[in-house]
Amino acid sequence: MDFAFLVETLLTLLPGVPLTLKLAFSAVALGAVLALGLAMMRLSGLRALDWPARVYVFLFRSTPLLVQIFLIYYGLGQFREVRTSWLWPFLREPYWCAVLALTLNTAAYASEIFRGGLLAVPHGQVEAARAAGMGRGLLFRRIVLPVAIRQALPAYGSELILMIKATALASIITLMEVTGLAAKLIAETYRAIEVFIVAGSIYLVLNFVVTRLVLAAERRLTPHLRPAPVAILNDGGAA
């Protein structure tokens, strides 16, 4: 193992980290908004809203993300209506195609996570808020949504990790994120093992940071998980 080459590889791949994070967090932010809408459609009780959401979730959870990226990047450009529309300046760019594919994919998974979180809100808390005179909007904003986020956060943390790893597929449409730079370096040096070890280590560090942040947010949103404060006794023996 050539450690000098490992250091050189690390310096070569690090410039791809900002693009990796930008892809992941753009997709997660946009996907969270879409996922919340899909979850609300599923819970609306209206078949006209429930079934389209069900079909969407089924399609994007049952097909590979790689296929979805190919269909968006290579497939949409075959339609003249798309090429002449206002969307074409975005859809002809690999970056936006990758963001769109990642967003649509993560929204399907996150919508089920959010739906589970909403269903897990204790009914007693909702009834208590109604008894206190809260309207539907205030009830959702002050009670239902915070509790649902707290319930869904552990599972959603896993989705964040999956999205960071899924950005590696963006390299197949010419984006030079971490995996794209790694593939380019392998083509130049033919040293796949060392390059992939470094690339994997970068993803490992990124996901470690994400898990720590999610854990910190979970502890902040769930006070009962925090350790009880230790009482400090004064000289007189009173707490």
Coordinates of N, CA and C in Angstrom, one line a residue:
M1 N 0.8 -1.2 0.0 CA 0.0 0.0 0.0 C 0.9 1.2 0.0
D2 N 0.7 2.1 -1.0 CA 1.5 3.3 -1.1 C 0.8 4.4 -0.4
F3 N 1.3 4.8 0.8 CA 0.6 5.8 1.6 C 0.7 7.2 0.9
A4 N 1.8 7.4 0.2 CA 2.0 8.7 -0.5 C 0.9 8.9 -1.5
F5 N 0.6 7.8 -2.2 CA -0.4 7.8 -3.3 C -1.8 8.0 -2.6
L6 N -2.0 7.4 -1.4 CA -3.3 7.6 -0.7 C -3.5 9.0 -0.4
V7 N -2.5 9.7 0.1 CA -2.6 11.1 0.4 C -2.9 11.9 -0.8
E8 N -2.2 11.6 -1.9 CA -2.4 12.3 -3.2 C -3.8 12.1 -3.7
T9 N -4.3 10.8 -3.5 CA -5.7 10.5 -3.9 C -6.7 11.3 -3.1
L10 N -6.4 11.4 -1.8 CA -7.3 12.2 -0.9 C -7.4 13.6 -1.4
L11 N -6.3 14.2 -1.7 CA -6.3 15.6 -2.1 C -7.0 15.8 -3.5
T12 N -7.0 14.7 -4.3 CA -7.6 14.7 -5.6 C -9.1 14.6 -5.4
L13 N -9.6 13.8 -4.5 CA -11.0 13.6 -4.3 C -11.8 14.6 -3.5
L14 N -11.0 15.2 -2.6 CA -11.7 16.2 -1.7 C -12.4 17.3 -2.4
P15 N -12.0 17.8 -3.5 CA -12.7 18.9 -4.3 C -14.1 18.4 -4.7
G16 N -14.4 17.1 -4.7 CA -15.7 16.6 -5.1 C -16.7 16.6 -3.9
V17 N -16.2 16.8 -2.7 CA -17.1 16.7 -1.5 C -18.1 17.8 -1.5
P18 N -17.8 19.1 -1.9 CA -18.9 20.1 -1.9 C -20.0 19.7 -2.9
L19 N -19.7 19.2 -4.0 CA -20.7 18.8 -5.0 C -21.6 17.7 -4.4
T20 N -20.9 16.7 -3.8 CA -21.6 15.6 -3.2 C -22.6 16.1 -2.1
L21 N -22.2 17.0 -1.3 CA -23.0 17.5 -0.2 C -24.1 18.4 -0.8
K22 N -23.8 19.1 -1.9 CA -24.8 20.0 -2.5 C -25.9 19.2 -3.1
L23 N -25.5 18.1 -3.8 CA -26.5 17.2 -4.4 C -27.4 16.6 -3.3
A24 N -26.8 16.1 -2.3 CA -27.5 15.4 -1.2 C -28.5 16.3 -0.5
F25 N -28.0 17.4 -0.1 CA -28.9 18.3 0.8 C -29.9 19.1 -0.1
S26 N -29.6 19.3 -1.3 CA -30.6 19.9 -2.2 C -31.7 18.9 -2.4
A27 N -31.4 17.7 -2.7 CA -32.4 16.7 -2.9 C -33.2 16.4 -1.6
V28 N -32.5 16.4 -0.5 CA -33.3 16.1 0.8 C -34.2 17.3 1.1
A29 N -33.7 18.5 0.9 CA -34.6 19.7 1.2 C -35.8 19.7 0.3
L30 N -35.6 19.6 -1.0 CA -36.7 19.6 -1.9 C -37.6 18.4 -1.7
G31 N -37.0 17.2 -1.5 CA -37.7 16.0 -1.3 C -38.6 16.0 0.0
A32 N -38.1 16.7 1.0 CA -38.9 16.8 2.3 C -40.2 17.5 2.1
V33 N -40.1 18.6 1.3 CA -41.4 19.3 1.0 C -42.4 18.5 0.2
L34 N -41.9 17.8 -0.8 CA -42.7 16.9 -1.6 C -43.2 15.8 -0.8
A35 N -42.4 15.2 0.1 CA -42.8 14.1 0.9 C -43.9 14.4 1.9
L36 N -43.8 15.6 2.4 CA -44.8 16.0 3.4 C -46.2 16.2 2.7
G37 N -46.1 16.7 1.4 CA -47.4 16.8 0.7 C -47.9 15.4 0.3
L38 N -47.0 14.5 0.0 CA -47.5 13.1 -0.3 C -48.1 12.5 0.9
A39 N -47.4 12.7 2.0 CA -48.0 12.1 3.3 C -49.3 12.6 3.6
M40 N -49.5 13.9 3.4 CA -50.8 14.5 3.7 C -51.9 14.0 2.7
M41 N -51.5 13.8 1.5 CA -52.4 13.2 0.5 C -52.8 11.8 0.9
R42 N -51.9 11.0 1.4 CA -52.2 9.6 1.9 C -53.1 9.6 3.1
L43 N -53.0 10.6 3.9 CA -53.8 10.7 5.1 C -55.1 11.5 5.0
S44 N -55.3 12.0 3.8 CA -56.5 12.9 3.6 C -57.8 12.2 3.7
G45 N -57.8 10.9 3.4 CA -59.0 10.1 3.3 C -59.8 10.3 2.0
L46 N -59.2 11.0 1.1 CA -59.9 11.2 -0.2 C -59.2 10.3 -1.2
R47 N -60.0 9.5 -1.9 CA -59.4 8.5 -2.9 C -58.7 9.3 -4.0
A48 N -59.2 10.5 -4.4 CA -58.6 11.2 -5.5 C -57.3 11.7 -5.1
L49 N -56.9 11.9 -3.9 CA -55.6 12.3 -3.4 C -54.8 11.1 -3.0
D50 N -55.4 10.1 -2.4 CA -54.7 9.0 -1.8 C -54.1 8.1 -2.9
W51 N -54.8 7.8 -3.9 CA -54.3 6.8 -4.9 C -53.2 7.4 -5.8
P52 N -53.3 8.7 -6.2 CA -52.1 9.2 -6.9 C -50.8 9.1 -6.1
A53 N -50.9 9.4 -4.8 CA -49.8 9.4 -3.9 C -49.3 7.9 -3.8
R54 N -50.2 7.0 -3.7 CA -49.9 5.6 -3.6 C -49.1 5.1 -4.8
V55 N -49.6 5.5 -6.0 CA -49.0 5.1 -7.3 C -47.6 5.7 -7.4
Y56 N -47.4 7.0 -7.0 CA -46.1 7.6 -7.0 C -45.1 6.9 -6.1
V57 N -45.5 6.6 -4.9 CA -44.6 6.0 -4.0 C -44.3 4.6 -4.5
F58 N -45.2 3.9 -5.0 CA -45.0 2.5 -5.5 C -44.0 2.5 -6.7
L59 N -44.1 3.5 -7.6 CA -43.3 3.5 -8.8 C -41.8 3.9 -8.4
F60 N -41.6 4.9 -7.6 CA -40.3 5.3 -7.3 C -39.6 4.4 -6.2
R61 N -40.4 3.7 -5.4 CA -39.7 2.8 -4.5 C -39.5 1.4 -5.1
S62 N -40.1 1.1 -6.2 CA -40.0 -0.2 -6.9 C -39.1 -0.2 -8.1
T63 N -38.6 0.9 -8.5 CA -37.6 0.9 -9.6 C -36.3 1.5 -9.1
P64 N -35.2 1.0 -9.7 CA -33.8 1.4 -9.3 C -33.6 2.9 -9.5
L65 N -32.9 3.6 -8.6 CA -32.6 5.0 -8.8 C -31.7 5.2 -10.1
L66 N -30.9 4.2 -10.4 CA -30.1 4.3 -11.6 C -30.9 4.5 -12.8
V67 N -32.0 3.7 -12.9 CA -32.9 3.7 -14.1 C -33.6 5.1 -14.1
Q68 N -34.0 5.6 -12.9 CA -34.7 6.9 -12.9 C -33.8 8.0 -13.4
I69 N -32.5 7.9 -13.0 CA -31.6 9.0 -13.5 C -31.4 8.9 -15.0
F70 N -31.3 7.7 -15.5 CA -31.2 7.5 -17.0 C -32.4 8.0 -17.7
L71 N -33.6 7.7 -17.2 CA -34.8 8.2 -17.8 C -34.9 9.7 -17.8
I72 N -34.5 10.3 -16.8 CA -34.6 11.8 -16.7 C -33.5 12.4 -17.6
Y73 N -32.3 12.0 -17.5 CA -31.2 12.6 -18.2 C -31.2 12.3 -19.7
Y74 N -31.4 11.0 -20.0 CA -31.4 10.7 -21.4 C -32.8 10.6 -22.1
G75 N -33.8 10.3 -21.3 CA -35.1 10.1 -21.9 C -35.9 11.4 -22.1
L76 N -35.9 12.3 -21.2 CA -36.8 13.5 -21.4 C -36.3 14.4 -22.6
G77 N -35.0 14.4 -22.9 CA -34.6 15.1 -24.0 C -35.0 14.6 -25.4
Q78 N -35.6 13.4 -25.4 CA -36.1 12.9 -26.7 C -37.4 13.5 -27.1
F79 N -38.1 14.2 -26.2 CA -39.4 14.8 -26.5 C -39.2 16.2 -26.9
R80 N -39.8 16.5 -28.1 CA -39.7 17.9 -28.6 C -40.3 18.9 -27.7
E81 N -41.5 18.5 -27.0 CA -42.2 19.4 -26.1 C -41.3 19.8 -25.0
V82 N -40.5 18.9 -24.5 CA -39.6 19.2 -23.4 C -38.5 20.1 -23.9
R83 N -37.9 19.8 -25.0 CA -36.8 20.6 -25.5 C -37.2 22.1 -25.8
T84 N -38.4 22.3 -26.1 CA -38.9 23.6 -26.5 C -39.6 24.3 -25.3
S85 N -39.6 23.7 -24.1 CA -40.3 24.3 -23.0 C -39.3 25.1 -22.1
W86 N -39.8 25.8 -21.1 CA -39.0 26.6 -20.3 C -38.2 25.7 -19.3
L87 N -38.5 24.4 -19.3 CA -37.7 23.5 -18.4 C -36.4 23.0 -19.0
W88 N -36.3 23.2 -20.3 CA -35.1 22.6 -21.0 C -33.8 23.2 -20.5
P89 N -33.7 24.5 -20.2 CA -32.4 25.0 -19.7 C -31.9 24.3 -18.4
F90 N -32.9 23.8 -17.7 CA -32.5 23.0 -16.5 C -32.3 21.5 -16.8
L91 N -33.2 20.9 -17.6 CA -33.2 19.5 -17.8 C -32.0 19.1 -18.7
R92 N -31.4 20.0 -19.4 CA -30.2 19.7 -20.2 C -28.9 19.7 -19.4
E93 N -29.0 20.1 -18.1 CA -27.8 20.2 -17.3 C -27.8 18.9 -16.4
P94 N -26.6 18.2 -16.4 CA -26.5 17.0 -15.6 C -26.9 17.3 -14.1
Y95 N -26.4 18.4 -13.6 CA -26.6 18.7 -12.2 C -28.1 18.7 -11.8
W96 N -28.9 19.4 -12.6 CA -30.3 19.5 -12.3 C -31.1 18.2 -12.5
C97 N -30.6 17.4 -13.5 CA -31.2 16.1 -13.7 C -31.0 15.2 -12.5
A98 N -29.7 15.3 -12.0 CA -29.4 14.5 -10.8 C -30.2 14.9 -9.6
V99 N -30.3 16.2 -9.4 CA -31.1 16.7 -8.3 C -32.6 16.3 -8.4
L100 N -33.1 16.4 -9.6 CA -34.5 16.0 -9.8 C -34.7 14.5 -9.5
A101 N -33.8 13.7 -10.0 CA -34.0 12.2 -9.8 C -33.8 11.9 -8.3
L102 N -32.8 12.4 -7.7 CA -32.7 12.2 -6.2 C -33.8 12.7 -5.4
T103 N -34.4 13.9 -5.8 CA -35.5 14.5 -5.1 C -36.7 13.6 -5.2
L104 N -37.1 13.2 -6.4 CA -38.2 12.3 -6.6 C -38.1 11.0 -5.9
N105 N -36.9 10.5 -5.9 CA -36.7 9.2 -5.2 C -36.8 9.3 -3.7
T106 N -36.1 10.3 -3.1 CA -36.1 10.4 -1.7 C -37.5 10.8 -1.2
A107 N -38.3 11.5 -2.0 CA -39.6 11.9 -1.6 C -40.5 10.7 -1.4
A108 N -40.3 9.7 -2.2 CA -41.2 8.5 -2.1 C -40.9 7.8 -0.8
Y109 N -39.7 7.7 -0.4 CA -39.3 7.0 0.8 C -39.7 7.9 2.0
A110 N -39.3 9.1 1.9 CA -39.6 10.0 3.1 C -41.1 10.2 3.4
S111 N -41.9 10.1 2.3 CA -43.3 10.3 2.5 C -43.9 9.2 3.5
E112 N -43.4 8.0 3.3 CA -43.8 6.9 4.2 C -43.3 7.1 5.6
I113 N -42.1 7.7 5.7 CA -41.5 8.0 7.0 C -42.3 9.0 7.7
F114 N -42.7 10.1 7.0 CA -43.5 11.2 7.5 C -44.9 10.7 7.9
R115 N -45.5 9.8 7.0 CA -46.8 9.3 7.3 C -46.8 8.5 8.6
G116 N -45.8 7.7 8.8 CA -45.7 6.9 10.0 C -45.5 7.8 11.2
G117 N -44.7 8.9 11.0 CA -44.6 9.9 12.1 C -45.9 10.6 12.5
L118 N -46.7 10.9 11.5 CA -48.0 11.6 11.7 C -49.0 10.6 12.4
L119 N -48.9 9.4 12.0 CA -49.8 8.4 12.6 C -49.4 8.1 14.0
A120 N -48.2 8.3 14.3 CA -47.7 8.0 15.7 C -48.0 9.1 16.7
V121 N -48.5 10.2 16.3 CA -48.8 11.3 17.2 C -49.9 10.8 18.2
P122 N -49.7 10.9 19.5 CA -50.7 10.4 20.4 C -52.0 11.1 20.3
H123 N -53.1 10.4 20.2 CA -54.4 11.0 20.1 C -54.8 11.9 21.3
G124 N -54.3 11.5 22.4 CA -54.6 12.3 23.6 C -54.0 13.7 23.5
Q125 N -52.9 13.9 22.9 CA -52.3 15.2 22.8 C -53.2 16.1 21.8
V126 N -53.6 15.4 20.8 CA -54.5 16.1 19.8 C -55.8 16.6 20.5
E127 N -56.4 15.7 21.2 CA -57.7 16.0 21.9 C -57.4 17.1 22.9
A128 N -56.3 17.0 23.6 CA -56.0 18.1 24.6 C -55.9 19.4 24.0
A129 N -55.2 19.5 22.8 CA -55.0 20.7 22.1 C -56.4 21.3 21.6
R130 N -57.2 20.4 21.1 CA -58.6 20.8 20.7 C -59.4 21.3 21.9
A131 N -59.3 20.7 23.0 CA -60.0 21.2 24.2 C -59.5 22.5 24.6
A132 N -58.2 22.8 24.3 CA -57.7 24.1 24.7 C -58.1 25.2 23.7
G133 N -58.8 24.8 22.6 CA -59.3 25.8 21.7 C -58.4 26.0 20.5
M134 N -57.4 25.2 20.2 CA -56.6 25.3 19.0 C -57.3 25.0 17.8
G135 N -57.1 25.8 16.7 CA -57.7 25.5 15.4 C -56.9 24.5 14.7
R136 N -57.3 24.1 13.5 CA -56.6 23.0 12.8 C -55.2 23.4 12.4
G137 N -55.1 24.6 11.9 CA -53.8 25.1 11.5 C -52.8 25.2 12.7
L138 N -53.2 25.8 13.8 CA -52.4 25.9 14.9 C -52.1 24.6 15.6
L139 N -53.1 23.7 15.6 CA -52.9 22.3 16.1 C -51.8 21.6 15.3
F140 N -51.9 21.7 14.0 CA -50.9 21.0 13.2 C -49.5 21.6 13.4
R141 N -49.4 22.9 13.4 CA -48.1 23.6 13.5 C -47.5 23.4 14.9
R142 N -48.3 23.5 16.0 CA -47.7 23.5 17.3 C -47.6 22.1 18.0
I143 N -48.5 21.2 17.5 CA -48.6 19.9 18.2 C -48.2 18.7 17.2
V144 N -49.0 18.6 16.2 CA -48.9 17.4 15.3 C -47.5 17.4 14.6
L145 N -47.1 18.5 13.9 CA -45.9 18.4 13.2 C -44.6 18.3 14.0
P146 N -44.5 19.0 15.2 CA -43.3 18.8 16.0 C -43.2 17.3 16.5
V147 N -44.3 16.8 17.0 CA -44.3 15.4 17.5 C -44.0 14.4 16.4
A148 N -44.6 14.6 15.2 CA -44.3 13.7 14.1 C -42.9 13.8 13.6
I149 N -42.3 15.0 13.6 CA -40.9 15.1 13.3 C -40.0 14.3 14.3
R150 N -40.3 14.4 15.6 CA -39.6 13.8 16.6 C -39.7 12.2 16.4
Q151 N -40.9 11.8 16.0 CA -41.1 10.3 15.8 C -40.4 9.8 14.6
A152 N -40.3 10.7 13.6 CA -39.8 10.2 12.3 C -38.3 10.4 12.1
L153 N -37.7 11.2 13.0 CA -36.3 11.6 12.9 C -35.3 10.5 12.8
P154 N -35.4 9.4 13.6 CA -34.4 8.3 13.5 C -34.5 7.7 12.1
A155 N -35.7 7.4 11.6 CA -35.8 6.8 10.3 C -35.3 7.7 9.2
Y156 N -35.6 9.0 9.4 CA -35.3 10.0 8.4 C -33.7 10.2 8.3
G157 N -33.1 10.0 9.5 CA -31.6 10.1 9.5 C -31.0 9.0 8.6
S158 N -31.6 7.8 8.6 CA -31.1 6.8 7.7 C -31.3 7.2 6.2
E159 N -32.4 7.9 5.9 CA -32.7 8.3 4.6 C -31.6 9.4 4.1
L160 N -31.2 10.2 5.1 CA -30.1 11.2 4.8 C -28.8 10.5 4.4
I161 N -28.5 9.4 5.1 CA -27.3 8.7 4.9 C -27.4 8.0 3.5
L162 N -28.6 7.4 3.2 CA -28.8 6.8 1.9 C -28.6 7.8 0.7
M163 N -29.1 9.0 1.0 CA -29.0 10.0 -0.1 C -27.6 10.4 -0.3
I164 N -26.8 10.6 0.7 CA -25.4 10.9 0.5 C -24.7 9.8 -0.3
K165 N -25.0 8.5 0.0 CA -24.4 7.5 -0.8 C -24.9 7.4 -2.2
A166 N -26.2 7.8 -2.3 CA -26.8 7.7 -3.7 C -26.3 8.7 -4.6
T167 N -25.6 9.8 -4.1 CA -25.0 10.8 -5.0 C -23.9 10.2 -5.8
A168 N -23.4 9.0 -5.4 CA -22.4 8.4 -6.2 C -22.9 8.0 -7.6
L169 N -24.2 7.8 -7.8 CA -24.7 7.5 -9.1 C -24.7 8.7 -10.0
A170 N -24.6 9.9 -9.5 CA -24.5 11.0 -10.4 C -23.3 11.0 -11.3
S171 N -22.3 10.3 -10.9 CA -21.1 10.2 -11.7 C -21.4 9.6 -13.1
I172 N -22.4 8.8 -13.2 CA -22.7 8.2 -14.5 C -23.2 9.2 -15.5
I173 N -23.6 10.4 -15.1 CA -24.1 11.4 -16.0 C -23.1 12.6 -16.0
T174 N -21.8 12.3 -15.8 CA -20.7 13.2 -16.0 C -20.4 14.2 -14.9
L175 N -21.1 14.0 -13.8 CA -20.9 14.9 -12.6 C -19.6 14.5 -11.9
M176 N -18.7 15.4 -11.6 CA -17.5 15.1 -11.0 C -17.5 15.3 -9.5
E177 N -18.4 14.5 -8.8 CA -18.4 14.5 -7.4 C -17.4 13.4 -6.9
V178 N -17.4 13.0 -5.7 CA -16.4 12.1 -5.2 C -16.2 10.9 -6.0
T179 N -17.3 10.2 -6.3 CA -17.1 8.9 -7.1 C -16.7 9.2 -8.6
G180 N -17.2 10.3 -9.1 CA -16.8 10.7 -10.5 C -15.3 11.0 -10.6
L181 N -14.8 11.7 -9.6 CA -13.3 12.0 -9.6 C -12.6 10.7 -9.3
A182 N -13.1 9.8 -8.5 CA -12.4 8.5 -8.3 C -12.4 7.7 -9.6
A183 N -13.5 7.6 -10.3 CA -13.5 6.9 -11.6 C -12.5 7.5 -12.6
K184 N -12.4 8.8 -12.6 CA -11.4 9.4 -13.5 C -10.0 9.1 -13.1
L185 N -9.7 9.1 -11.8 CA -8.4 8.8 -11.3 C -8.0 7.4 -11.6
I186 N -9.0 6.5 -11.4 CA -8.7 5.1 -11.7 C -8.4 4.9 -13.2
A187 N -9.1 5.6 -14.1 CA -8.8 5.5 -15.5 C -7.4 6.0 -15.8
E188 N -6.9 6.9 -15.0 CA -5.5 7.4 -15.3 C -4.4 6.6 -14.6
T189 N -4.7 6.0 -13.5 CA -3.7 5.3 -12.7 C -3.8 3.8 -12.7
Y190 N -5.0 3.3 -12.9 CA -5.3 1.8 -12.9 C -5.1 1.3 -11.5
R191 N -5.3 2.1 -10.5 CA -5.1 1.7 -9.1 C -6.4 1.8 -8.3
A192 N -7.3 0.8 -8.6 CA -8.7 0.9 -8.2 C -8.8 0.7 -6.7
I193 N -8.0 -0.2 -6.1 CA -8.2 -0.5 -4.7 C -7.9 0.7 -3.8
E194 N -6.7 1.4 -4.0 CA -6.4 2.5 -3.2 C -7.4 3.7 -3.4
V195 N -7.8 3.9 -4.6 CA -8.7 5.0 -4.9 C -10.0 4.8 -4.2
F196 N -10.6 3.6 -4.3 CA -11.9 3.3 -3.7 C -11.8 3.2 -2.2
I197 N -10.7 2.9 -1.7 CA -10.5 2.9 -0.2 C -10.6 4.4 0.3
V198 N -10.0 5.3 -0.4 CA -10.0 6.7 0.0 C -11.4 7.2 -0.3
A199 N -12.1 6.9 -1.4 CA -13.4 7.4 -1.7 C -14.4 6.8 -0.6
G200 N -14.3 5.6 -0.3 CA -15.1 5.0 0.7 C -14.9 5.6 2.1
S201 N -13.7 6.0 2.4 CA -13.4 6.6 3.7 C -14.0 8.0 3.7
I202 N -14.0 8.7 2.6 CA -14.7 10.1 2.6 C -16.2 9.9 2.9
Y203 N -16.8 9.0 2.2 CA -18.3 8.8 2.5 C -18.5 8.4 3.9
L204 N -17.6 7.6 4.5 CA -17.7 7.1 5.8 C -17.6 8.3 6.8
V205 N -16.7 9.2 6.6 CA -16.6 10.4 7.4 C -17.8 11.3 7.3
L206 N -18.3 11.5 6.1 CA -19.5 12.4 5.8 C -20.7 11.8 6.6
N207 N -20.9 10.5 6.5 CA -22.0 9.9 7.1 C -21.9 9.8 8.6
F208 N -20.7 9.7 9.1 CA -20.5 9.8 10.5 C -20.9 11.2 11.1
V209 N -20.5 12.2 10.4 CA -20.9 13.6 10.8 C -22.4 13.7 10.8
V210 N -23.1 13.2 9.7 CA -24.5 13.3 9.6 C -25.2 12.5 10.7
T211 N -24.7 11.3 11.1 CA -25.3 10.6 12.2 C -25.2 11.3 13.5
R212 N -24.0 12.0 13.7 CA -23.9 12.7 15.0 C -24.9 13.9 15.0
L213 N -25.1 14.6 13.9 CA -26.0 15.7 13.8 C -27.4 15.3 14.1
V214 N -27.8 14.1 13.4 CA -29.1 13.6 13.6 C -29.3 13.2 15.1
L215 N -28.3 12.6 15.7 CA -28.4 12.2 17.1 C -28.6 13.4 18.0
A216 N -27.8 14.5 17.7 CA -27.9 15.7 18.5 C -29.3 16.3 18.4
A217 N -29.9 16.3 17.1 CA -31.2 16.8 16.9 C -32.3 15.9 17.7
E218 N -32.1 14.6 17.6 CA -33.0 13.7 18.3 C -33.0 13.9 19.8
R219 N -31.8 14.1 20.4 CA -31.7 14.3 21.8 C -32.3 15.7 22.2
R220 N -32.2 16.7 21.3 CA -32.8 18.0 21.6 C -34.3 18.0 21.5
L221 N -34.8 17.2 20.6 CA -36.3 17.1 20.4 C -36.9 16.1 21.4
T222 N -36.1 15.3 22.1 CA -36.7 14.3 23.0 C -36.0 14.5 24.4
P223 N -36.5 15.4 25.2 CA -35.9 15.7 26.5 C -35.8 14.5 27.4
H224 N -36.7 13.5 27.3 CA -36.7 12.4 28.2 C -35.5 11.5 27.9
L225 N -34.8 11.7 26.7 CA -33.6 10.9 26.4 C -32.3 11.5 27.0
R226 N -32.4 12.7 27.5 CA -31.2 13.3 28.0 C -31.0 12.8 29.5
P227 N -29.7 12.7 29.9 CA -29.5 12.3 31.2 C -30.0 13.3 32.2
A228 N -30.5 12.8 33.3 CA -31.0 13.6 34.4 C -29.9 14.4 35.0
P229 N -30.1 15.7 35.3 CA -29.1 16.5 35.9 C -28.7 16.0 37.3
V230 N -27.4 16.0 37.5 CA -26.9 15.6 38.8 C -27.1 16.7 39.9
A231 N -27.7 16.4 40.9 CA -27.9 17.4 42.0 C -26.6 17.7 42.7
I232 N -26.2 19.0 42.8 CA -25.0 19.4 43.5 C -25.3 19.7 44.9
L233 N -24.7 19.0 45.9 CA -24.9 19.3 47.3 C -24.1 20.4 47.8
N234 N -24.7 21.3 48.5 CA -23.9 22.4 49.1 C -23.3 22.0 50.4
D235 N -22.6 22.9 51.0 CA -21.9 22.6 52.3 C -22.9 22.1 53.4
G236 N -24.1 22.6 53.3 CA -25.1 22.2 54.3 C -25.7 20.9 54.1
G237 N -25.4 20.2 52.9 CA -26.0 18.9 52.7 C -27.3 19.0 51.9
A238 N -27.8 20.2 51.6 CA -29.1 20.4 50.9 C -28.8 20.4 49.4
A239 N -29.8 19.9 48.6 CA -29.6 19.9 47.2 C -29.9 21.3 46.6

